[in-house]
XYZ file of C-alpha atoms in Angstrom:
317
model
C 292.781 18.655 61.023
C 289.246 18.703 62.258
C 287.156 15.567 61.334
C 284.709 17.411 59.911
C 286.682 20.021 58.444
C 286.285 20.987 55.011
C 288.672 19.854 52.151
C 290.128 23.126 51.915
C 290.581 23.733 55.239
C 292.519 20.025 55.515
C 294.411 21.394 52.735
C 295.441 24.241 54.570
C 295.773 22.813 57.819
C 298.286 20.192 56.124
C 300.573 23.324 54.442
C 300.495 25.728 57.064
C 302.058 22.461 59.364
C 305.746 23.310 56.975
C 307.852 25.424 59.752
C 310.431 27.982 58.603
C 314.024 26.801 58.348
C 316.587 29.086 59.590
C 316.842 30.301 56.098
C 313.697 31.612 56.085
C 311.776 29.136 53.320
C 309.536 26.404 54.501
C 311.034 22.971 55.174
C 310.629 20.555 53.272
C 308.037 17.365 54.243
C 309.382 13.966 53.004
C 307.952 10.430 53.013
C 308.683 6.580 52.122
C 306.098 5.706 49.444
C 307.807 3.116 46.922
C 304.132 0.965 46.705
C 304.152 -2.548 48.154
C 305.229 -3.132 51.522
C 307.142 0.398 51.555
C 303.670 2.691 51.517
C 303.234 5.316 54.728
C 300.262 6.496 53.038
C 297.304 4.176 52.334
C 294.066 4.179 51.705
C 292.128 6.036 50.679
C 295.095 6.793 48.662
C 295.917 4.424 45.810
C 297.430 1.215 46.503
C 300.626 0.370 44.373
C 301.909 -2.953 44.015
C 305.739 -3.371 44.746
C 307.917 -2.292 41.833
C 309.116 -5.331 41.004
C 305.843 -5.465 38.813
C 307.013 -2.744 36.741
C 309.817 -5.528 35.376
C 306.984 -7.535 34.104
C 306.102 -4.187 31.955
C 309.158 -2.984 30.716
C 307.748 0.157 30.156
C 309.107 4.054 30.622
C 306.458 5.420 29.631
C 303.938 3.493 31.926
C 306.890 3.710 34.635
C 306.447 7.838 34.489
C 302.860 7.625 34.520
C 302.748 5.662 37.528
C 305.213 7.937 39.454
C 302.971 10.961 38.230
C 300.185 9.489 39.527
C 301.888 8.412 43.337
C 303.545 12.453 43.298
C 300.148 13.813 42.480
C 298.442 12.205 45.511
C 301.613 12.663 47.507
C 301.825 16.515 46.792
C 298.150 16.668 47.376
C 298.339 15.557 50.824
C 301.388 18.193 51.489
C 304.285 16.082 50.823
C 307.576 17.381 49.081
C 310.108 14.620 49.133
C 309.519 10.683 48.098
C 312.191 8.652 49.078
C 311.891 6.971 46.152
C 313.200 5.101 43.923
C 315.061 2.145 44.519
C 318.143 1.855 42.648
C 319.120 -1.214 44.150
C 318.989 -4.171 41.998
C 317.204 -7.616 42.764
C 320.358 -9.883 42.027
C 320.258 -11.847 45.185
C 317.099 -13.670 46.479
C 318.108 -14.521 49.565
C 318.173 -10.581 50.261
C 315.447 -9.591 53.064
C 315.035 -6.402 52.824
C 314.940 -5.327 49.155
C 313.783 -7.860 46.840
C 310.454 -6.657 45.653
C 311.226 -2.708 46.299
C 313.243 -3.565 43.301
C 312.548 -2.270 39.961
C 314.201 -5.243 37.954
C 317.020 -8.235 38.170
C 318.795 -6.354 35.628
C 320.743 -3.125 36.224
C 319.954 -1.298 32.576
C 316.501 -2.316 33.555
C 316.842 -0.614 36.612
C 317.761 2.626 35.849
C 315.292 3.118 32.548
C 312.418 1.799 34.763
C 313.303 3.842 38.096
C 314.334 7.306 36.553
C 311.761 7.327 34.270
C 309.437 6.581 37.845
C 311.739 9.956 39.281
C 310.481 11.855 35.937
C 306.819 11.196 36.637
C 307.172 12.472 40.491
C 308.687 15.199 38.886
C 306.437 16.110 36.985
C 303.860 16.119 40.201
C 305.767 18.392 41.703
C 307.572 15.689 44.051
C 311.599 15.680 44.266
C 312.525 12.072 43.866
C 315.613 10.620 46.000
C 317.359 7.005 44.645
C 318.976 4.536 47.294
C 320.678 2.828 48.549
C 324.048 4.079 47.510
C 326.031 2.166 45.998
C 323.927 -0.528 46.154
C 322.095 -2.644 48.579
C 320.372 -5.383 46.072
C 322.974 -8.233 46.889
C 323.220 -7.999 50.597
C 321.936 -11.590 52.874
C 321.534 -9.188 55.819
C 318.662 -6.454 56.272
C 320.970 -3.162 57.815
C 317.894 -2.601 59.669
C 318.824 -5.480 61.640
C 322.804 -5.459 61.130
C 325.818 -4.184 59.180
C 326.089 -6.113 56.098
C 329.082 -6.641 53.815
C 329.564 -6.761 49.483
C 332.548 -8.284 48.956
C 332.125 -7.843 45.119
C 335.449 -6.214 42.914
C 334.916 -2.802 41.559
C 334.704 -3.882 38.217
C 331.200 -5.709 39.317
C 330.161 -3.121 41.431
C 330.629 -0.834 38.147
C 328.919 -3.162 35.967
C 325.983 -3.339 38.121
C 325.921 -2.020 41.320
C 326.332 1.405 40.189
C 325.220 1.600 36.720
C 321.590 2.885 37.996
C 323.495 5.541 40.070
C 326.114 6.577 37.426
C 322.902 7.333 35.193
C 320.973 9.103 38.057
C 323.764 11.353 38.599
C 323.400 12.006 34.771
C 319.800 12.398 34.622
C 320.468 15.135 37.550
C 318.290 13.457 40.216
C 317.956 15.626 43.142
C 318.540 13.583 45.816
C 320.707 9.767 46.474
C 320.095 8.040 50.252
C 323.105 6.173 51.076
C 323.520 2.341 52.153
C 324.723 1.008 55.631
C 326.600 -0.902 53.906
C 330.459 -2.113 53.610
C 331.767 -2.273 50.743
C 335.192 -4.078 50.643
C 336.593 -2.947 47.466
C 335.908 0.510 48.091
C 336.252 1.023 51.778
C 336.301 -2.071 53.931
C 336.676 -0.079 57.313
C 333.333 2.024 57.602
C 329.557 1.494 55.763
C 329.038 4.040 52.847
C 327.152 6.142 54.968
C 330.495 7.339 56.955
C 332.907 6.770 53.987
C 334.240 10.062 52.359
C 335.861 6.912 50.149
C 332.699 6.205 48.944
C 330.637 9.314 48.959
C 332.993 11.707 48.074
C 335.775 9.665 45.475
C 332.929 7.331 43.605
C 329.988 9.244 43.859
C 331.040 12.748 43.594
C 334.138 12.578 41.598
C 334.030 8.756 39.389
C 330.029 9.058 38.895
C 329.863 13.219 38.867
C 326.963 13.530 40.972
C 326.222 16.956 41.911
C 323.165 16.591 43.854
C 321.734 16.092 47.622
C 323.004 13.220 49.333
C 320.996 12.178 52.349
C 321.889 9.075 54.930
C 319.453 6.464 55.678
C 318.377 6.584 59.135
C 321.127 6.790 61.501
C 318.789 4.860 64.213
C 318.936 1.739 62.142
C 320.988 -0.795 64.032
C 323.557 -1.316 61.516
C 324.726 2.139 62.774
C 323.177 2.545 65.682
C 324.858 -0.626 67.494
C 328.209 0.056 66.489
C 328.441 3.886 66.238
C 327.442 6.487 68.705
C 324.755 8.950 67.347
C 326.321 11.834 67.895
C 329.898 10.389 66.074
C 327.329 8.690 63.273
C 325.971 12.527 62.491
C 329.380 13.548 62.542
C 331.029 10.820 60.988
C 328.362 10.892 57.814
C 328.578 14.740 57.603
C 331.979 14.254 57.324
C 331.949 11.866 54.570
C 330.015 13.627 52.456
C 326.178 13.776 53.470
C 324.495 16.803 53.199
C 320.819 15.739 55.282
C 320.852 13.254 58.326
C 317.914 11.104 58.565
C 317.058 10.058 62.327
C 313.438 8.650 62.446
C 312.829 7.002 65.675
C 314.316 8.843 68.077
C 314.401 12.662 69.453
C 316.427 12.156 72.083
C 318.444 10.763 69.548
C 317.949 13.839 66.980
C 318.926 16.465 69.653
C 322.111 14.298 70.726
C 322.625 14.513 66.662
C 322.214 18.297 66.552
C 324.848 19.061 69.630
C 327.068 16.576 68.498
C 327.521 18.643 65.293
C 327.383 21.800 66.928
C 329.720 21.356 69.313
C 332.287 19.665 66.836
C 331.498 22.659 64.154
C 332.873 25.227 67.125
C 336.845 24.157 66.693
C 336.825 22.497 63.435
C 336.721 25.122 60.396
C 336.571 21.943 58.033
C 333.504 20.608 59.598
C 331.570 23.503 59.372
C 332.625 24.049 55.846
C 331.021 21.034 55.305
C 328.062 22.155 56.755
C 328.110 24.887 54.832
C 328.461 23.195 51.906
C 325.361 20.695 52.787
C 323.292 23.616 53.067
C 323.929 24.868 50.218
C 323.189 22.276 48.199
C 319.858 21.468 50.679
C 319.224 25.538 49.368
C 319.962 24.731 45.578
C 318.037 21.853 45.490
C 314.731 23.962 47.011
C 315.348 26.873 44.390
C 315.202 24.473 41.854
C 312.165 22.313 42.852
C 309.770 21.773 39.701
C 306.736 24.490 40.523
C 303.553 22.688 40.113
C 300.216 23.363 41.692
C 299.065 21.244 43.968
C 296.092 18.920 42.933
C 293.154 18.809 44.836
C 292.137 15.805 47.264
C 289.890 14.805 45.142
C 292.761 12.884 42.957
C 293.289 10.771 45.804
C 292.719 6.987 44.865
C 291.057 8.314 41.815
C 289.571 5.726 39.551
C 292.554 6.510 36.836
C 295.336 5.810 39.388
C 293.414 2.659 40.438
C 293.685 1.505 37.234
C 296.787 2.686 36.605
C 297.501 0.271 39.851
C 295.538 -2.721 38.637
C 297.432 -2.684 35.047
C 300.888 -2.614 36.783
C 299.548 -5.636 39.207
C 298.780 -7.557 35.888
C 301.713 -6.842 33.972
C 299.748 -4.654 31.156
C 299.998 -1.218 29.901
C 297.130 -1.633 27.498
């Protein structure tokens, strides 16, 4: 927008930037705002500490006020999706690439604290979207970087792993982001991004989830380095994905978008699958909570600063 531009007209500006999808409703804008070291928009907005603070809390209630507070700026600005929250659990300190996203060290923990976060964007307007799926908490290696491995029995990975999913999938979150990850009881041949193992026989049928399920991004090199794009779009369509994140790269998105065209031509199960994705991409837009947008004013308001400060401190009172 113009620097001098009114606050309407950045409001506008900022909304009329949504493009049609083919379907004919807007698309939908999404973002990585957890607070802490996972924020893509700072100040002026509010500045959140990492959710491991929230542990320190132990509160729902405070949890859903702080994720109504991070939606309302969010939606304000013209965002519909946070990628947001983290599921994963902070079981392993060595871990470099969760650890503080974390909402706890305890899986029950976990999922009060984090869905009740999920409510609160909710109630902003915002459709929340848990990861990593199943798990990424007690990984040594940052998928970012490489392709790490959980070597842990399915009765752990039940216990804890999954427990925060299994009661996402009951609370009807709208969206899960999966996990370059391999997990060795479940499927020790592909990460959970490409397994229909993992997506489609734990998460769909063991933990009934019913919702969006969207890969992390396909140009991290725990994918990237061992799996063509245009196979890893496939591969995690396959599997069970229904949304292909690919954030770095748009040579890399259009090699993405032919790969899956071209397959889709001869392969009637392939493109039943992508007719199934976009279904559930459609459902998921029909059903988005319908809140007004706040004005810009509410950005880094004085409540949502405080709101900030107490979770920094440990206190809801």
């Amino acid at each position: 927008p113009p620097r001098h531009s009114t606050r309407r007209q950045r409001q506008m500006c900022i909304r009329d930037s949504h493009d049609a999808a083919p379907d004919g409703d807007s698309l939908l804008i999404a973002v990585d705002q957890e607070g802490g070291r996972v924020a893509r928009v700072r100040k002026p907005a509010t500045l959140w500490p990492a959710m491991l603070a929230m542990e320190k809390v132990a509160d729902a209630s405070f949890a859903r006020d702080v994720g109504a507070a991070m939606g309302a700026e969010l939606a304000a600005v013209g965002f519909d999706i946070d990628f947001a929250p983290v599921l994963d659990i902070h079981t392993n300190a060595d871990n470099p690439i969760i650890g503080d996203r974390a909402f706890s060290t305890e899986a029950a923990t976990v999922a009060e604290l984090a869905l009740a976060f999920a409510d609160g964007l909710a109630t902003a307007g915002i459709l929340g979207c848990g990861k990593h799926f199943p798990g990424h908490g007690d990984t040594d290696l940052d998928s970012h970087l490489a392709l790490p491995r959980l070597p842990h029995d399915l009765d752990r990975l039940r216990r804890v792993e999954l427990l925060p999913f299994a009661a996402a999938a009951r609370a009807r979150l709208p969206m899960l982001m999966t996990a370059h990850v391999v997990f060795d009881a479940v499927d020790a041949n592909v990460p959970a991004t490409l397994s229909r193992t993992v997506l489609q026989d734990v998460l769909r049928l063991e933990l009934g989830y019913e919702g969006v399920v969207v890969s992390d991004d396909l140009d991290m090199k725990a994918i990237a380095d061992n799996y063509g794009v245009s196979d890893a779009a496939i591969g995690a369509i396959r599997a069970g994905c229904d949304a292909l994140l690919l954030c770095r790269d748009r040579d890399h998105q259009r090699q993405a978008w032919d790969g899956l065209v071209e397959a889709a031509r001869d392969d009637s199960v392939l493109r039943g699958r992508l007719e199934e994705a976009a279904g559930r991409v459609r459902s998921m837009k029909s059903s988005r909570p319908q809140v007004s947008r706040p004005g810009l004013d509410i950005i880094g308001s004085p409540r949502h600063r405080e709101l900030a400060a107490r979770l920094g401190e440990g206190s809801v009172s």
